[in-house]
Coordinates of C-alpha atoms in Angstrom, one line a residue:
Chain A
G1 CA -81.8 120.0 66.2
D2 CA -83.6 120.2 62.9
S3 CA -87.3 119.1 62.7
V4 CA -90.2 118.9 60.3
T5 CA -93.8 119.1 61.4
Q6 CA -96.7 117.7 59.5
T7 CA -99.9 118.5 61.3
E8 CA -102.3 116.2 59.4
G9 CA -101.8 112.6 60.1
Q10 CA -104.6 111.6 57.8
V11 CA -106.5 113.4 55.0
A12 CA -109.7 112.0 53.4
L13 CA -110.9 113.6 50.2
S14 CA -113.1 112.8 47.1
E15 CA -111.8 112.9 43.6
E16 CA -111.4 116.4 42.1
D17 CA -111.1 117.9 45.6
F18 CA -108.3 120.5 46.3
L19 CA -105.5 119.1 48.5
T20 CA -103.4 120.9 51.0
I21 CA -100.9 119.1 53.3
H22 CA -99.2 121.4 55.8
C23 CA -95.4 121.2 56.4
N24 CA -93.5 123.5 58.8
Y25 CA -89.8 123.2 59.6
S26 CA -87.3 124.3 62.2
A27 CA -83.7 124.5 61.2
S28 CA -80.6 126.7 61.5
G29 CA -79.3 128.0 58.3
Y30 CA -80.9 127.6 54.9
P31 CA -82.2 124.1 54.3
A32 CA -83.3 122.5 51.1
L33 CA -86.9 121.2 51.4
F34 CA -88.4 118.1 49.8
W35 CA -91.6 116.2 49.3
Y36 CA -91.6 112.4 49.0
V37 CA -94.5 110.0 48.3
Q38 CA -94.8 106.4 49.4
Y39 CA -97.3 104.0 47.8
P40 CA -98.3 100.8 49.6
G41 CA -95.7 98.2 49.6
E42 CA -93.0 100.5 48.2
G43 CA -90.2 102.7 49.4
P44 CA -90.6 106.5 49.4
Q45 CA -90.1 108.2 46.0
F46 CA -88.8 111.7 45.4
L47 CA -91.5 114.1 44.3
F48 CA -89.7 117.5 44.1
R49 CA -87.4 119.9 46.0
A50 CA -86.9 123.6 46.5
S51 CA -83.7 125.2 47.7
R52 CA -84.3 128.9 48.2
D53 CA -87.0 131.3 49.4
K54 CA -90.0 131.7 47.2
E55 CA -88.9 128.9 44.9
K56 CA -91.8 126.6 43.7
G57 CA -91.2 122.9 43.3
S58 CA -93.6 120.8 41.3
S59 CA -94.2 117.4 39.8
R60 CA -97.2 115.3 38.7
G61 CA -99.6 118.2 39.4
F62 CA -98.4 118.7 43.0
E63 CA -96.6 121.9 44.0
A64 CA -95.2 123.6 47.0
T65 CA -93.5 127.0 47.6
Y66 CA -90.6 127.6 49.9
N67 CA -91.6 130.2 52.5
K68 CA -88.6 131.1 54.6
E69 CA -90.5 133.7 56.7
A70 CA -93.2 131.3 57.6
T71 CA -90.8 128.3 57.7
S72 CA -93.3 126.4 55.6
F73 CA -93.5 124.2 52.5
H74 CA -97.1 123.2 52.1
L75 CA -98.1 120.6 49.5
Q76 CA -101.0 121.4 47.2
K77 CA -102.8 119.8 44.3
A78 CA -105.8 121.3 42.5
S79 CA -107.7 118.2 41.7
V80 CA -106.8 114.9 43.4
Q81 CA -107.4 111.4 41.9
E82 CA -107.9 108.1 43.5
S83 CA -104.4 107.1 42.3
D84 CA -102.9 109.9 44.5
S85 CA -103.8 107.9 47.6
A86 CA -100.5 107.4 49.4
V87 CA -98.4 108.7 52.3
Y88 CA -96.7 112.0 51.8
Y89 CA -93.5 113.0 53.6
C90 CA -92.0 116.5 53.9
A91 CA -88.3 116.5 54.6
L92 CA -85.4 118.9 54.9
S93 CA -81.7 118.7 54.3
N94 CA -79.5 121.2 56.2
M95 CA -76.0 119.9 55.7
G96 CA -76.4 118.3 52.3
Y97 CA -75.8 114.8 53.4
K98 CA -78.9 113.6 55.3
L99 CA -82.6 114.1 55.3
T100 CA -84.8 114.9 58.3
F101 CA -88.4 113.6 57.7
G102 CA -91.8 114.6 59.1
T103 CA -94.1 111.9 60.4
G104 CA -96.0 111.6 57.2
T105 CA -99.6 112.3 56.0
S106 CA -101.8 109.5 54.8
L107 CA -104.0 110.7 51.9
L108 CA -107.1 108.6 51.0
V109 CA -109.0 109.7 47.9
D110 CA -112.5 108.2 47.4
P111 CA -113.5 107.7 43.8
Chain B
E1 CA -82.9 105.2 37.0
A2 CA -81.2 104.4 40.2
A3 CA -81.7 100.9 41.5
V4 CA -81.6 100.0 45.2
T5 CA -82.3 96.4 46.2
Q6 CA -82.7 95.0 49.7
S7 CA -82.7 91.4 51.1
P8 CA -84.4 89.7 52.6
R9 CA -87.8 91.3 52.1
N10 CA -89.1 89.7 55.2
K11 CA -87.4 88.4 58.3
V12 CA -88.6 86.8 61.5
T13 CA -86.2 86.3 64.4
V14 CA -86.3 85.8 68.1
T15 CA -85.2 88.0 70.9
G16 CA -81.4 87.9 71.2
G17 CA -81.0 86.7 67.6
N18 CA -78.4 87.9 65.1
V19 CA -79.7 89.6 62.0
T20 CA -78.1 91.1 58.9
L21 CA -80.0 93.2 56.4
S22 CA -78.4 93.8 53.0
C23 CA -78.6 96.6 50.6
R24 CA -77.1 97.1 47.2
Q25 CA -77.2 100.1 44.8
T26 CA -76.1 100.0 41.2
N27 CA -75.9 103.7 40.4
S28 CA -72.4 104.4 41.8
H29 CA -73.8 106.7 44.4
N30 CA -71.4 107.8 47.2
Y31 CA -74.0 108.1 50.0
M32 CA -76.0 105.2 51.4
Y33 CA -78.5 105.3 54.3
W34 CA -80.4 103.0 56.6
Y35 CA -83.8 104.1 58.0
R36 CA -86.5 102.5 60.1
Q37 CA -90.1 103.4 59.5
D38 CA -92.6 103.2 62.4
T39 CA -96.2 104.5 62.7
G40 CA -96.2 107.9 64.3
H41 CA -92.5 108.4 63.8
G42 CA -92.1 108.5 60.0
L43 CA -88.6 107.7 58.7
R44 CA -85.7 107.8 61.2
L45 CA -82.1 107.6 60.2
I46 CA -80.1 104.8 61.8
H47 CA -76.7 105.0 60.1
Y48 CA -75.2 106.3 56.9
S49 CA -72.0 106.2 54.8
Y50 CA -70.3 108.3 52.2
G51 CA -68.1 105.6 50.8
A52 CA -66.6 102.1 51.3
G53 CA -65.2 101.7 54.8
N54 CA -66.9 104.9 56.1
L55 CA -69.7 104.9 58.7
Q56 CA -71.6 107.8 60.2
I57 CA -74.0 107.6 63.1
G58 CA -77.5 108.7 62.5
D59 CA -80.3 109.8 64.8
V60 CA -81.4 106.4 66.3
P61 CA -78.2 104.2 66.3
D62 CA -78.6 102.3 69.5
G63 CA -78.7 98.6 69.0
Y64 CA -77.5 98.7 65.4
K65 CA -74.2 98.4 63.7
A66 CA -73.5 98.9 60.0
T67 CA -70.8 98.3 57.5
R68 CA -70.1 99.5 54.0
T69 CA -67.9 97.0 52.3
T70 CA -68.0 98.4 48.8
Q71 CA -69.5 101.4 47.1
E72 CA -72.4 99.2 46.2
D73 CA -73.1 97.3 49.4
F74 CA -74.3 98.5 52.8
F75 CA -75.2 96.2 55.6
L76 CA -77.2 96.7 58.8
L77 CA -76.4 94.4 61.7
L78 CA -78.6 93.6 64.7
E79 CA -76.4 91.5 67.0
L80 CA -78.9 91.1 69.9
A81 CA -82.3 91.7 68.4
S82 CA -85.0 93.0 70.6
P83 CA -88.8 93.3 70.1
S84 CA -88.4 97.1 70.0
Q85 CA -86.5 96.7 66.7
T86 CA -89.5 95.2 65.0
S87 CA -90.0 97.6 62.1
L88 CA -89.9 98.3 58.4
Y89 CA -86.3 99.1 57.3
F90 CA -85.4 101.1 54.2
C91 CA -82.1 101.5 52.5
A92 CA -81.4 104.5 50.3
S93 CA -78.7 106.0 48.2
R94 CA -77.8 109.4 46.9
G95 CA -75.3 110.8 44.5
G96 CA -74.4 114.3 45.7
S97 CA -75.2 117.1 48.2
Y98 CA -78.9 118.0 48.3
A99 CA -79.7 115.4 45.6
E100 CA -82.7 113.2 45.8
Q101 CA -82.5 109.9 47.7
F102 CA -83.5 106.7 46.0
F103 CA -85.1 104.1 48.3
G104 CA -85.2 100.4 48.2
P105 CA -88.4 98.4 48.6
G106 CA -87.9 97.7 52.3
T107 CA -87.3 94.8 54.7
R108 CA -89.9 94.0 57.2
L109 CA -88.3 92.6 60.4
T110 CA -90.2 91.0 63.2
V111 CA -88.5 90.2 66.5
L112 CA -90.5 87.8 68.6

């Protein structure tokens, strides 16, 4: 079946550091890829999506590029802020009706 | 903006107890979902529905029933709750294929 792998369980950075959270997927066909963010005490929120190879999704300074050859969709941000501290989930949708999520990466940014 | 509400926000029950979690969305979305969230597992899909009266089995359905009574309302039922079902439960809705999902604030369930 479909799966999403996030290799970093936790990431600790200082403000203005560069962020990369790795996401790799395994799926038949041509899935749509998503990033969601979850702040403490809230439900996950949609960050952005990409639907085809080499498409870049972006929002709030975060970005990721769909790489079909590498089966990756890594999340990056050039300069993180304390307010970016949250859990980030990579997800894929292969049949259009449900999402398969990774296990999440907890980002902690020190001021 | 889509609104998804869940009730109760917190629930404590005992092993063997009967629990119903409620979800309502007010954006006329067709699809609704129930997930559980556990450390080390992320979000796992329990059941979902694409309209009133419809129910589809998700990836971790054992021990759970669900019912979609209207387009707005989706319920998750635990008829014989077990400690392994202690978790944070999220409901979500979505309008169309590959569209974003909107999540509710979650219900924390503890089974003693």
